[in-house]
Coordinates of C-alpha atoms and ligand atoms in Angstrom, one line a residue:
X1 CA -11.2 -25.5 -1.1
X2 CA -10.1 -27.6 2.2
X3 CA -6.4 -28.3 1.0
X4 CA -6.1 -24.6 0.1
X5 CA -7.3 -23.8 3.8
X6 CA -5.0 -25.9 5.1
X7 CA -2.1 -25.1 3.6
X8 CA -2.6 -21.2 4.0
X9 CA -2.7 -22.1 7.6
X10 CA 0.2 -24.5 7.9
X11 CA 2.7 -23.5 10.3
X12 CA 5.8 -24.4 8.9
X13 CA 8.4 -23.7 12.1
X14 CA 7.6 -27.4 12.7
X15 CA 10.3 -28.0 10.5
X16 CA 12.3 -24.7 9.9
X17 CA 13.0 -22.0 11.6
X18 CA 13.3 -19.4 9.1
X19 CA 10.5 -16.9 9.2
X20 CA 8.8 -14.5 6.6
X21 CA 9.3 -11.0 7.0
X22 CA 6.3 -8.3 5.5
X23 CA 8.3 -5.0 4.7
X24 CA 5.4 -2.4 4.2
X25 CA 6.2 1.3 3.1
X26 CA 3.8 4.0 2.3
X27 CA 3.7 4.5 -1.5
X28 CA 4.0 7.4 -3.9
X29 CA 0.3 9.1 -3.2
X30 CA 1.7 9.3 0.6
X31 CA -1.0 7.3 1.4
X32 CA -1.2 3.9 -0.5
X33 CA 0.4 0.6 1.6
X34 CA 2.7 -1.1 -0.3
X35 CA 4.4 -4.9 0.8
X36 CA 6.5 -7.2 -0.1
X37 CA 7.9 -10.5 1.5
X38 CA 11.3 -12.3 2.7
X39 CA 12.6 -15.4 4.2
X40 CA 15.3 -14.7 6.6
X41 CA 16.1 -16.8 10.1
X42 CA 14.1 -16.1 13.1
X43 CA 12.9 -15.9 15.6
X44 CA 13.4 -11.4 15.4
X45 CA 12.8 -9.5 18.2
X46 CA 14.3 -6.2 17.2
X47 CA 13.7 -3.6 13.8
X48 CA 18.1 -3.2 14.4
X49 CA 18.0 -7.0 13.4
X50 CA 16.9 -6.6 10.2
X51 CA 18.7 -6.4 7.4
X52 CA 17.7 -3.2 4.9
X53 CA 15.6 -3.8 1.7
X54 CA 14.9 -2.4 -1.6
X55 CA 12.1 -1.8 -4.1
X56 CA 11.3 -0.5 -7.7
X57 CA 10.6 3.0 -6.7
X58 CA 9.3 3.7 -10.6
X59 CA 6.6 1.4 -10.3
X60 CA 4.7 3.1 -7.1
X61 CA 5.6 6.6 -8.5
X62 CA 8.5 6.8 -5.6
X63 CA 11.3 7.1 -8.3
X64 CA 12.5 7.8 -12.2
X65 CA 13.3 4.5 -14.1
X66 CA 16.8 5.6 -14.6
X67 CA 17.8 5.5 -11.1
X68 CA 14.5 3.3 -9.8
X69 CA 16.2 1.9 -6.2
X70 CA 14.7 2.9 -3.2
X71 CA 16.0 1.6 0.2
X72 CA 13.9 0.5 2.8
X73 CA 15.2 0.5 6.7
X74 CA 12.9 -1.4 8.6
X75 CA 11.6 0.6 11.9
X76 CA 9.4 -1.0 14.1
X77 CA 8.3 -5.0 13.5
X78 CA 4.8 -6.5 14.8
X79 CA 3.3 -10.2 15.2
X80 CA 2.1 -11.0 11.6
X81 CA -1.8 -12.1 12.6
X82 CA -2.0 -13.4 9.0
X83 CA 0.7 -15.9 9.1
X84 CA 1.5 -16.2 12.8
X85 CA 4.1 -18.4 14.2
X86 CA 7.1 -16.2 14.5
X87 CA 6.5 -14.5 11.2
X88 CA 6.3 -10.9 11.5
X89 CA 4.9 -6.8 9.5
X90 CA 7.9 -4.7 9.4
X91 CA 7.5 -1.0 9.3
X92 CA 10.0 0.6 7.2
X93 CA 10.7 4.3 5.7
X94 CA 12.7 5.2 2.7
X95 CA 15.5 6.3 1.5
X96 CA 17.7 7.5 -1.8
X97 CA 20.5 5.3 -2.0
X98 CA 22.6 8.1 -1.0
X99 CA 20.8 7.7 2.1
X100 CA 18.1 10.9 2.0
X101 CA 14.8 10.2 2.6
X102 CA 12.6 10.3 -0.3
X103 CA 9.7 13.0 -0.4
X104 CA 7.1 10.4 1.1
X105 CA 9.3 10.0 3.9
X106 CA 7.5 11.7 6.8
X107 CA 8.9 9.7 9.4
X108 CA 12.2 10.9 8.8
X109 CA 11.4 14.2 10.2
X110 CA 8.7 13.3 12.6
X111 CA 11.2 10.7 14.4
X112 CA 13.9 14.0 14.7
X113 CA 11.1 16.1 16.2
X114 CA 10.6 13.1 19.0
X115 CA 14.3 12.7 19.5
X116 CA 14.9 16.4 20.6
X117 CA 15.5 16.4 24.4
X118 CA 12.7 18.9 25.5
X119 CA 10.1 16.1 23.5
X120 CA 11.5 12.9 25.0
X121 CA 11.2 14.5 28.7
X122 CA 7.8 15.7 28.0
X123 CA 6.6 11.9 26.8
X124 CA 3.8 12.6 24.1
X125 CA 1.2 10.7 24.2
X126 CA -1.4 10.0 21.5
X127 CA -4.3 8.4 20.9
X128 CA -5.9 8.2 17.3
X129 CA -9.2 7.8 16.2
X130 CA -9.2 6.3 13.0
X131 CA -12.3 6.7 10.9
X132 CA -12.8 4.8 7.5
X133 CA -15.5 3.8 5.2
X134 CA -16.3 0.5 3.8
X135 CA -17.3 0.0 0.3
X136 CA -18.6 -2.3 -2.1
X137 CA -16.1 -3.4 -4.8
X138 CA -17.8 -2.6 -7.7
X139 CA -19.4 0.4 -7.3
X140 CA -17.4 1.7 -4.7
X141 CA -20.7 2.5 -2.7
X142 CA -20.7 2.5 1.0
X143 CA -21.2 -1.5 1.7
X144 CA -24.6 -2.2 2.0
X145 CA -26.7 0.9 0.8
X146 CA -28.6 0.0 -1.7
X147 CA -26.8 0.4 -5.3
X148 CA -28.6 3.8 -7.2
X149 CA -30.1 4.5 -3.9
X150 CA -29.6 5.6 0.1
X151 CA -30.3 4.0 3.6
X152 CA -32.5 6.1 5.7
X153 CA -31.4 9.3 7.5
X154 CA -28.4 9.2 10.2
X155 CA -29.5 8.7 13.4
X156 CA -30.2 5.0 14.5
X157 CA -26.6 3.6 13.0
X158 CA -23.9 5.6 15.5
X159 CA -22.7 2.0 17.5
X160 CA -26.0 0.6 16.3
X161 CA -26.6 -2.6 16.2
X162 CA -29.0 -4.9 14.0
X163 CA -28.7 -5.8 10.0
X164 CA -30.6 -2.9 9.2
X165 CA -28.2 -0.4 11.2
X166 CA -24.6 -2.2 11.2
X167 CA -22.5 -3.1 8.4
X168 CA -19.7 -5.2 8.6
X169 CA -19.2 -5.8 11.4
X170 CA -17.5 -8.8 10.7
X171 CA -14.4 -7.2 9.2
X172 CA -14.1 -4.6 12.0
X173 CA -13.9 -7.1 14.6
X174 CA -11.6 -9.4 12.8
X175 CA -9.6 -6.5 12.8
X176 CA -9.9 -6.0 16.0
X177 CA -8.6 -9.1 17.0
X178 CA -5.8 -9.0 14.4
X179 CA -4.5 -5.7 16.0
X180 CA -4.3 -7.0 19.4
X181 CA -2.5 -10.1 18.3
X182 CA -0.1 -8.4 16.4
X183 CA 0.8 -6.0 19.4
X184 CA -1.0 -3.0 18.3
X185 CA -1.7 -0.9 21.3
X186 CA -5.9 -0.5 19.9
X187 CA -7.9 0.5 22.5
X188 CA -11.3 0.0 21.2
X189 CA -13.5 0.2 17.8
X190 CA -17.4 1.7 17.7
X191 CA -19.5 1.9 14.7
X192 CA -19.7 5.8 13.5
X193 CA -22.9 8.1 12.4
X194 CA -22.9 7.1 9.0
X195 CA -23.9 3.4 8.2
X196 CA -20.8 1.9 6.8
X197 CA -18.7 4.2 8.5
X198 CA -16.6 2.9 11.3
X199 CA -13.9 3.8 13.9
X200 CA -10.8 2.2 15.4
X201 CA -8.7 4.1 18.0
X202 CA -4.8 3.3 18.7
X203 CA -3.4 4.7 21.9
X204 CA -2.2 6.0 24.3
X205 CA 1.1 5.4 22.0
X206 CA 4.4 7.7 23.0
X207 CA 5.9 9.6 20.4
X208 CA 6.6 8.0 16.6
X209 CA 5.6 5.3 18.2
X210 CA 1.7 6.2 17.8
X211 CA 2.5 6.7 13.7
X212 CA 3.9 3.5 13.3
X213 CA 1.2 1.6 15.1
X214 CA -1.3 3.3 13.1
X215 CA 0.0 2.5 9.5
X216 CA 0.1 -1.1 10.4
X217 CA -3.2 -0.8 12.0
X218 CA -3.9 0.6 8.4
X219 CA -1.9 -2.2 6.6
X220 CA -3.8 -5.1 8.7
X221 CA -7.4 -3.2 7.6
X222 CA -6.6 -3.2 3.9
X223 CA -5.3 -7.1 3.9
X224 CA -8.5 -8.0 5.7
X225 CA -10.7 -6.4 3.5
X226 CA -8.6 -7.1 0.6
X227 CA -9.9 -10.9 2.0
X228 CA -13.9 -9.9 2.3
X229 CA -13.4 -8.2 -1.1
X230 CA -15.0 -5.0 0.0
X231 CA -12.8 -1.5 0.1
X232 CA -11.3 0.8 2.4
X233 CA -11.8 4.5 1.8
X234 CA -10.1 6.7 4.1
X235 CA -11.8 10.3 2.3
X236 CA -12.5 12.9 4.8
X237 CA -16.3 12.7 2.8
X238 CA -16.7 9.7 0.9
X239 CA -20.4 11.1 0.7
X240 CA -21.4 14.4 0.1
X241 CA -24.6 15.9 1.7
X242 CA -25.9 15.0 5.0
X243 CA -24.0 12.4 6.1
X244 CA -20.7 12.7 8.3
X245 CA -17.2 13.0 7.0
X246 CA -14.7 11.0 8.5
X247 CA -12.1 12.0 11.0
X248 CA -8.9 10.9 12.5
X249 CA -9.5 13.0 15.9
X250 CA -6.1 12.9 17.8
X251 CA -5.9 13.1 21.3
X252 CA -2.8 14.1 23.1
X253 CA -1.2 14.8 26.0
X254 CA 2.3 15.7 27.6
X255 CA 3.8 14.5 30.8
X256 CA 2.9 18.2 32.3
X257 CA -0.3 18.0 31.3
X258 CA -0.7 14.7 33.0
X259 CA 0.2 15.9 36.4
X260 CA -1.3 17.7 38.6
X261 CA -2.1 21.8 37.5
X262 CA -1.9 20.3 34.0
X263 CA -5.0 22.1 32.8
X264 CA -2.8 25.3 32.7
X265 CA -0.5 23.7 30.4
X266 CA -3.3 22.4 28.3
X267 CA -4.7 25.6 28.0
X268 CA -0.7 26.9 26.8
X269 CA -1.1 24.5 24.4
X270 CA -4.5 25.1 23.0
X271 CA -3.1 28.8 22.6
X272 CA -0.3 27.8 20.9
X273 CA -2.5 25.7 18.2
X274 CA -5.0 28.5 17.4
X275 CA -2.2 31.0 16.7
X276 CA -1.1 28.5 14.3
X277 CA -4.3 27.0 12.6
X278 CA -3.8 28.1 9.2
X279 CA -0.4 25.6 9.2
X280 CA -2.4 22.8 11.0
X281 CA -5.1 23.1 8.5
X282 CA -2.9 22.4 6.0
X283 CA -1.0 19.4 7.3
X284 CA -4.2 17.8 8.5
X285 CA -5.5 16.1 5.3
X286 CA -6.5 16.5 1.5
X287 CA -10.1 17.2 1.2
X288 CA -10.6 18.3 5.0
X289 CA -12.5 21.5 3.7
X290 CA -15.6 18.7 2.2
X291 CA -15.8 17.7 5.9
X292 CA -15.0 20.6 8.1
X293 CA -18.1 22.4 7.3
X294 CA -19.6 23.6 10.9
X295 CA -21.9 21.2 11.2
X296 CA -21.8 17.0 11.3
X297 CA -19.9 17.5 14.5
X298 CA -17.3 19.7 13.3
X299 CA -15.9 23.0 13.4
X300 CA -15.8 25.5 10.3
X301 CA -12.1 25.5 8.5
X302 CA -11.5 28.8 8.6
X303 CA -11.9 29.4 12.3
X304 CA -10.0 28.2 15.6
X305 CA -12.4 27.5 18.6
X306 CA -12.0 25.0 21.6
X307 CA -14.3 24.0 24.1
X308 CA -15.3 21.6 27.0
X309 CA -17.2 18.7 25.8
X310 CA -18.0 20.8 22.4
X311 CA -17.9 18.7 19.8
X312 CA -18.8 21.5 17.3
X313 CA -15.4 23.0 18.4
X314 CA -11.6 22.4 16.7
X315 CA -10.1 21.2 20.2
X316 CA -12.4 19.5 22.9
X317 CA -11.0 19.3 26.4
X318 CA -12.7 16.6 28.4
X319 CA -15.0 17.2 31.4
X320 CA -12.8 14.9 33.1
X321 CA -9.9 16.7 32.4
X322 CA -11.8 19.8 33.4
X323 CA -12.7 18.3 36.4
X324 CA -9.3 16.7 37.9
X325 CA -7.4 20.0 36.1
X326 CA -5.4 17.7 34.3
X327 CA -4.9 15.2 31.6
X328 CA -5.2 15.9 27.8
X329 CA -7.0 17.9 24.5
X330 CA -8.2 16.1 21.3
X331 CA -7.9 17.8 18.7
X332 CA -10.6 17.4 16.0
X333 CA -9.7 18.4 13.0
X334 CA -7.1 16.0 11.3
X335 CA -9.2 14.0 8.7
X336 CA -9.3 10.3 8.2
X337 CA -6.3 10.4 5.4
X338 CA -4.0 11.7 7.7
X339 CA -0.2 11.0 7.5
X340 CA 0.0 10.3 11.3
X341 CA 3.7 11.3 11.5
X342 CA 2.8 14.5 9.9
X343 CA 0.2 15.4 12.8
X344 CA 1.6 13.8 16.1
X345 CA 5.1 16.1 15.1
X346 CA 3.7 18.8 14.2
X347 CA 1.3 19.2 17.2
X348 CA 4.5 18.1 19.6
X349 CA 6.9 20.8 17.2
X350 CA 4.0 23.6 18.2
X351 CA 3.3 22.7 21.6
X352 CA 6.6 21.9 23.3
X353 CA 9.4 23.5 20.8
X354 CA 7.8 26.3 19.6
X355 CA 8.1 29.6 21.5
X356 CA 6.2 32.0 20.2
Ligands
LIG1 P1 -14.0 10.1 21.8 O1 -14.7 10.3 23.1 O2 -13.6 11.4 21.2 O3 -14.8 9.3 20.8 P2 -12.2 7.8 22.0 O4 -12.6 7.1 23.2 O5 -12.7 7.3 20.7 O6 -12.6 9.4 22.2 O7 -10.6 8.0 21.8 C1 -9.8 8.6 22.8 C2 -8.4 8.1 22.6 O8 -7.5 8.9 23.5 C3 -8.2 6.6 23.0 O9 -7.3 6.0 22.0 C4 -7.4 6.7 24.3 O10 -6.6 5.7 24.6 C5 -6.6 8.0 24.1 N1 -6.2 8.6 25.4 C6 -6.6 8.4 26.7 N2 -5.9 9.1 27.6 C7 -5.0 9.9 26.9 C8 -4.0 10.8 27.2 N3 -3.8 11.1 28.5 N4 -3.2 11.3 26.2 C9 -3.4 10.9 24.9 N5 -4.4 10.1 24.5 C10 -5.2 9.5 25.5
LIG2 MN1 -14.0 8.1 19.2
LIG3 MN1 -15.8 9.0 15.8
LIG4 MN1 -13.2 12.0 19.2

């Protein structure tokens, strides 16, 4: 369909210079995307330039359909890699009309945690690893396993290459691609254990900053295999058995632990998080216990460990951050259907507010 290709590319500030504006919000299940469109007169360069929105909070299980408003303030915008031109994706979070935030509404709380002083002189820094698996439409079988049936054992397909070890590749670079355009701070994507199973990472981002840029990330995966037709699963073990769960390993660091002696703040820190594991746990993703089993790189639920280079272990401390006694801790075991705002708080809450 030439003229349909042609017209889904036309770039229509030749002749106006209004813009359309993609408000996405997290939906009722905390982690479904949800977007709608509007025209308004660009170029934007600012979320404060925007004016605030609204949706039919009964129909994404956000509302009763008495009182079915929700109101959306926008919070961060990004270059829209699907439209382009000065069209942009606009972050928002939600609110009652009153002006409370709504029960989905992590950010709310997150952004409070990053706003106290003792956080914003301590400059968190994160960096994500986003796993996710790819499916077939259908079936909802990892794309490319045979239907009824399994590939061979995990071994060849970590950052494999080759049709008989990676698939999709396609959609994972376009994605790529997409993220960088649209000002997404991605810093690279590898292809995981299991075959179908992928990884993205986003960071280092400061503060809410790395929750926002991770949804959209999100958002730009789901529209671009919404295009290929094949679907995004983000369960912590979309298959059970011997193949690996997915993960959304979070590595962090403060300004202190960046400088020089910072290994004894790390360690602080890593104190700090055992003492409170049972809490993390339980912020860090429905259906964690499927993947945090002891083994498939990973560390049992129940217990706290941390290690150098251990990737059995719930924190690993790099060797290079061994070696230069500074730097930063990733901690293993959010799952891959994080809330991100959840996490990056509530490590920065326990870390840097908490005195114990
Ligand atoms: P892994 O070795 O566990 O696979 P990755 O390379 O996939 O790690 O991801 C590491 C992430 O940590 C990257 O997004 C990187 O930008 C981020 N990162 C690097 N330095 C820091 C730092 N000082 N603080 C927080 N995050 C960091
Ligand atoms: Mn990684
Ligand atoms: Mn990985
Ligand atoms: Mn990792």
């Amino acid at each position: 369909m030439p003229l349909l290709n042609d017209l889904i590319n036309l770039d229509f500030g030749e002749t106006t210079n209004k813009i359309i504006a993609e408000y996405i919000w997290i939906g009722g299940s905390g982690m479904d995307l949800r977007s709608k469109a509007r025209t308004l007169t660009g170029p934007v360069n600012d979320p404060s330039e925007l004016p605030l929105w609204n949706f039919d909070g009964s129909s994404t299980g956000q509302a009763p359909g008495d009182d079915s408003e929700v109101i959306l303030r926008p919070q961060a915008i990004f270059k829209d890699p699907f439209r382009r031109g000065n069209n942009i994706l606009v972050m928002c979070d939600a609110y009652t009309p009153a002006g409370d935030p709504i029960p989905t509404n992590k950010r709310f709380n997150a952004a409070k945690i990053f706003g106290h002083p003792d956080v914003v002189a301590e400059e968190p820094w994160f960096g994500i690893e986003q796993e996710y698996t790819l499916l077939q439409k259908h079936v909802k079988w990892p794309l490319d396993w045979p239907v009824g049936g399994f590939p061979g054992p995990q071994g060849p397909y970590y950052c494999g290459v080759g049709a008989d070890k990676s698939f999709g590749r396609d959609i994972v670079d376009s994605h790529y691609k997409a993220c960088l355009y649209a000002g997404i701070n991605i810093s690279g994507i590898n292809g995981e254990v299991m075959p179908a199973q992928w990884e993205f990472q986003v960071g280092p981002a400061t503060g809410i900053s790395a929750g926002d840029q991770l949804w959209v990330a999100r958002y730009i995966l789901e529209r671009i295999t919404e295009i290929a037709e094949v679907v995004l699963s983000f369960d912590p073990k979309p298959i059970p058995g011997d193949w690996n769960g997915a993960g959304a390993h979070t590595n962090y660091s403060t300004k202190s632990m960046r400088s020089d002696g910072g290994i004894d703040v790390i360690k602080k820190a890593i104190e700090k998080l055992g003492l409170r594991h049972k809490d993390h746990i339980a912020a860090y993703g429905e259906g964690n216990e499927r993947r945090l089993t002891g083994r498939h790189e990973t560390a049992d639920i129940h217990t706290f460990s941390w290690g150098v280079a251990n990737r059995g272990a719930s924190i690993r401390v790099g060797r290079d951050t061994e070696k230069e006694r500074k730097g930063y801790f990733e901690d293993r075991r959010p799952a891959s259907n994080i809330d991100p705002y959840i996490v990056t708080s509530k490590i920065v809450e326990t870390t840097i507010l908490w005195k114990p």
